[in-house]
Coordinates of C-alpha atoms in Angstrom, one line a residue:
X1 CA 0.0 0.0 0.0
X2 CA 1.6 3.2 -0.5
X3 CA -0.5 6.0 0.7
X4 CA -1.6 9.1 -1.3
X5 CA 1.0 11.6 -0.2
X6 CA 3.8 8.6 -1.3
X7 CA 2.2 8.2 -4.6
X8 CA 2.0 12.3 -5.0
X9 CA 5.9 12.3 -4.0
X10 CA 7.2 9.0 -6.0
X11 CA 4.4 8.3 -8.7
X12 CA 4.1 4.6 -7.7
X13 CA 0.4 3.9 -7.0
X14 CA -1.8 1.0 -7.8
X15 CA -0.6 -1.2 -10.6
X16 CA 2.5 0.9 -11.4
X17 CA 4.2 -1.7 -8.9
X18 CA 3.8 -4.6 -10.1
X19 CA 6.4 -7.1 -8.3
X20 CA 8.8 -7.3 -5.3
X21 CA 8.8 -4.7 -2.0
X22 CA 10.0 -1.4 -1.2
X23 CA 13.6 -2.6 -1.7
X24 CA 13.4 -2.9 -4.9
X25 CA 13.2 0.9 -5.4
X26 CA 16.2 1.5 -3.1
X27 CA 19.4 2.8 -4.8
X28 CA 21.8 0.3 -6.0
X29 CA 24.3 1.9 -3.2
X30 CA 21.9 1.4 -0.6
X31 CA 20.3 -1.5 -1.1
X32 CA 22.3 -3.7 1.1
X33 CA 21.8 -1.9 3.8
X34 CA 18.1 -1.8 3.5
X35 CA 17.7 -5.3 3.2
X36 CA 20.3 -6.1 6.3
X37 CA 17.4 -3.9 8.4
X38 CA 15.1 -5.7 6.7
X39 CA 16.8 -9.0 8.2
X40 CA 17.4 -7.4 11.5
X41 CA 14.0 -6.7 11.6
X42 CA 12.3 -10.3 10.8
X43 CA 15.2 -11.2 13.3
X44 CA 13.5 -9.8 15.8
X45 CA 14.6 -6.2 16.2
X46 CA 11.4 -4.1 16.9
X47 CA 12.0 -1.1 14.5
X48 CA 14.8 0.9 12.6
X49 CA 15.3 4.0 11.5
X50 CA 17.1 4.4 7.7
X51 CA 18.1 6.6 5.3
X52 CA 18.8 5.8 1.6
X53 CA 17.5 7.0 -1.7
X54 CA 14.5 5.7 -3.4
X55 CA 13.7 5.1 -7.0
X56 CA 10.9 7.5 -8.3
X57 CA 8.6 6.1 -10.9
X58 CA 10.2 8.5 -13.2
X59 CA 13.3 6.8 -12.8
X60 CA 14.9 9.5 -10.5
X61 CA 15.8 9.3 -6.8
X62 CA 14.8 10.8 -3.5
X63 CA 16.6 10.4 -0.1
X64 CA 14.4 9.1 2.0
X65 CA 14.1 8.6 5.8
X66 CA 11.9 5.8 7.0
X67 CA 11.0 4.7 10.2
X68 CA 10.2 0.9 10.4
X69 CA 8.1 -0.6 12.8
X70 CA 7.6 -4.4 13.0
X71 CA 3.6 -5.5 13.4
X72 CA 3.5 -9.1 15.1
X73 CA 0.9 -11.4 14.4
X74 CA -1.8 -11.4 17.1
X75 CA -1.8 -14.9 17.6
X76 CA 1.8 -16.2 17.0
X77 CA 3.5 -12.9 18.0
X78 CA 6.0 -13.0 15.5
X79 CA 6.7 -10.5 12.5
X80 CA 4.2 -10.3 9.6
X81 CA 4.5 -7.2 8.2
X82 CA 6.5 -3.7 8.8
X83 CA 4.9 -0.4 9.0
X84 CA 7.0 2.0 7.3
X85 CA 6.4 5.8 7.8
X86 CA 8.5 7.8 5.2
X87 CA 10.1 11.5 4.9
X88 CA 11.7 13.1 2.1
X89 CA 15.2 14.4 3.3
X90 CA 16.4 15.5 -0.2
X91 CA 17.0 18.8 1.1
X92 CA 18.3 18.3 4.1
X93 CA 21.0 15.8 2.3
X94 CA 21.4 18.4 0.0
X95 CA 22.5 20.9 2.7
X96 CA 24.2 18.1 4.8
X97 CA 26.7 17.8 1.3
X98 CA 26.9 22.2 1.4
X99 CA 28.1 21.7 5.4
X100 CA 30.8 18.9 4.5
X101 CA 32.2 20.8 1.4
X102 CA 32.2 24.2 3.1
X103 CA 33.7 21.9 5.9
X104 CA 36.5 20.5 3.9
X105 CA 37.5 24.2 2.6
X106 CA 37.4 25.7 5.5
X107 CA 40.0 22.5 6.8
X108 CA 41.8 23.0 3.6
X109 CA 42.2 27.1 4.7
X110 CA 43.1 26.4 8.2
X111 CA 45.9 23.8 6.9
X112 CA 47.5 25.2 3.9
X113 CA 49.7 28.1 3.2
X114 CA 47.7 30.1 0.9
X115 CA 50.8 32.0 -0.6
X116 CA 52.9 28.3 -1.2
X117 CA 50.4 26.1 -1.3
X118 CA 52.0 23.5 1.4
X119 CA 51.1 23.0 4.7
X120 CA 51.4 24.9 7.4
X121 CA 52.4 24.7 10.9
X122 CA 49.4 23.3 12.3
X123 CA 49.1 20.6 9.5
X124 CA 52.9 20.0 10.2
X125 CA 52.1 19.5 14.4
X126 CA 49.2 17.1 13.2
X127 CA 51.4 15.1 10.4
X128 CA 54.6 14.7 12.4
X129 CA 52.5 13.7 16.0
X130 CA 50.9 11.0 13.7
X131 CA 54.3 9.8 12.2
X132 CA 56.2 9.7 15.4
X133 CA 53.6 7.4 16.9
X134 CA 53.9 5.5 13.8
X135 CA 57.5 5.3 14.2
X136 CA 57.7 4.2 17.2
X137 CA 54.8 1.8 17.1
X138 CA 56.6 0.3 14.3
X139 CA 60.2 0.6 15.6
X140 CA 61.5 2.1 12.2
X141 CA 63.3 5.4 12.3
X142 CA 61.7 8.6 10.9
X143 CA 63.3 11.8 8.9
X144 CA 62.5 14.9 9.0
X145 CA 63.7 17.9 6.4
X146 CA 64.0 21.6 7.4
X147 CA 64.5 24.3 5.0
X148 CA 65.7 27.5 6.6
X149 CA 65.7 30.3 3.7
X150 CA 69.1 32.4 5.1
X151 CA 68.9 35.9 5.4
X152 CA 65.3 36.1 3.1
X153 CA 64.4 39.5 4.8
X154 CA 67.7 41.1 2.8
X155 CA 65.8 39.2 -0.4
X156 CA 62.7 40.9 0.1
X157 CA 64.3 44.7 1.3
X158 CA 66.5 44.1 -2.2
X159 CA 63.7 43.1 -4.5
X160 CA 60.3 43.9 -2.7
X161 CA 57.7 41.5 -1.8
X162 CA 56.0 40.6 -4.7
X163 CA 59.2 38.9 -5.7
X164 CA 60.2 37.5 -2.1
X165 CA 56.6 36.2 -2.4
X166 CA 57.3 34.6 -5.9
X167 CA 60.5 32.7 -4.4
X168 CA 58.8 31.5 -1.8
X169 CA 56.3 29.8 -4.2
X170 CA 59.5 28.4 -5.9
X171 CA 60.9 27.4 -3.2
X172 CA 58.3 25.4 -1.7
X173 CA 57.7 23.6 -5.5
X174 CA 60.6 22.5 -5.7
X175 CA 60.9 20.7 -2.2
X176 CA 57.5 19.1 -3.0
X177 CA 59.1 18.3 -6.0
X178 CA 61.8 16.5 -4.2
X179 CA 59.9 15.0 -1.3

């Protein structure tokens, strides 16, 4: 049964669906998971709550939260059939996928150089507590390179900024270059 504000939302009403269940419409990406809560369920978990997308009769997708409940037979108390209340969450994945990419620039800001495009100090802290750990866990020595640009403040009084800027960039190519 899928009720009239489904059918307005997905276009599946009577005799569009012909075969199968709701799994059937789920995503390809998604579909194991639906039909592992679908075990869960008949295995005697009392409800679930999922999200995954779900094939449109158009042939497009929705995301989709649905909250599953498990009706037992009155007699036998087990599972004979699952109550499924549905939500459209397009939007709200939508904006959840705005928030990660605004998230992973504002990571990439707050890690990279923006004049050399390497990382910066607080990248470095993060990388080099990570590798020491790894060293030692794995008893294996670790190196570490420094580059100390002598006397760059004479560079930039004798040529300006703008060029002190553009051998930094230089610079820092050509130890990623090496590295």
């Amino acid at each position: 049964y899928f009720s009239p504000a489904v059918q307005k939302l997905t276009g599946w009403g009577p005799g569009k669906l012909n075969a199968g269940s709701f799994v059937d419409l789920a995503h390809p990406d998604d579909r194991a998971r639906v039909e592992q809560t679908l075990r869960d369920l008949r295995g005697g978990l009392s409800g679930a709550l999922i999200e995954y997308r779900v094939r449109k009769w158009d042939g497009s997708y929705y995301w989709a939260e649905e909250n599953l409940r498990v009706i037992p037979n009155a007699r036998t108390g087990k599972p004979s059939s699952i109550l499924n209340f549905s939500r459209d969450i397009t939007e709200r994945k939508a904006l959840e996928v705005k928030l990660q990419d605004a998230y992973k620039s504002v990571e990439a800001q707050a890690t990279i150089d923006p004049l050399t495009n390497i990382a910066n100090r607080r990248l470095f802290d993060r990388a080099m507590t990570k590798e020491w750990n790894r060293a030692l866990r794995d008893r294996r020595p670790l190196s570490l390179l420094i580059l100390d640009v002598d006397l760059f403040k004479n560079y930039n009084d004798c040529y300006g900024h703008p060029s002190g800027d553009q051998c930094l960039k230089v610079i820092a190519h050509s130890a990623q270059e090496v590295a």
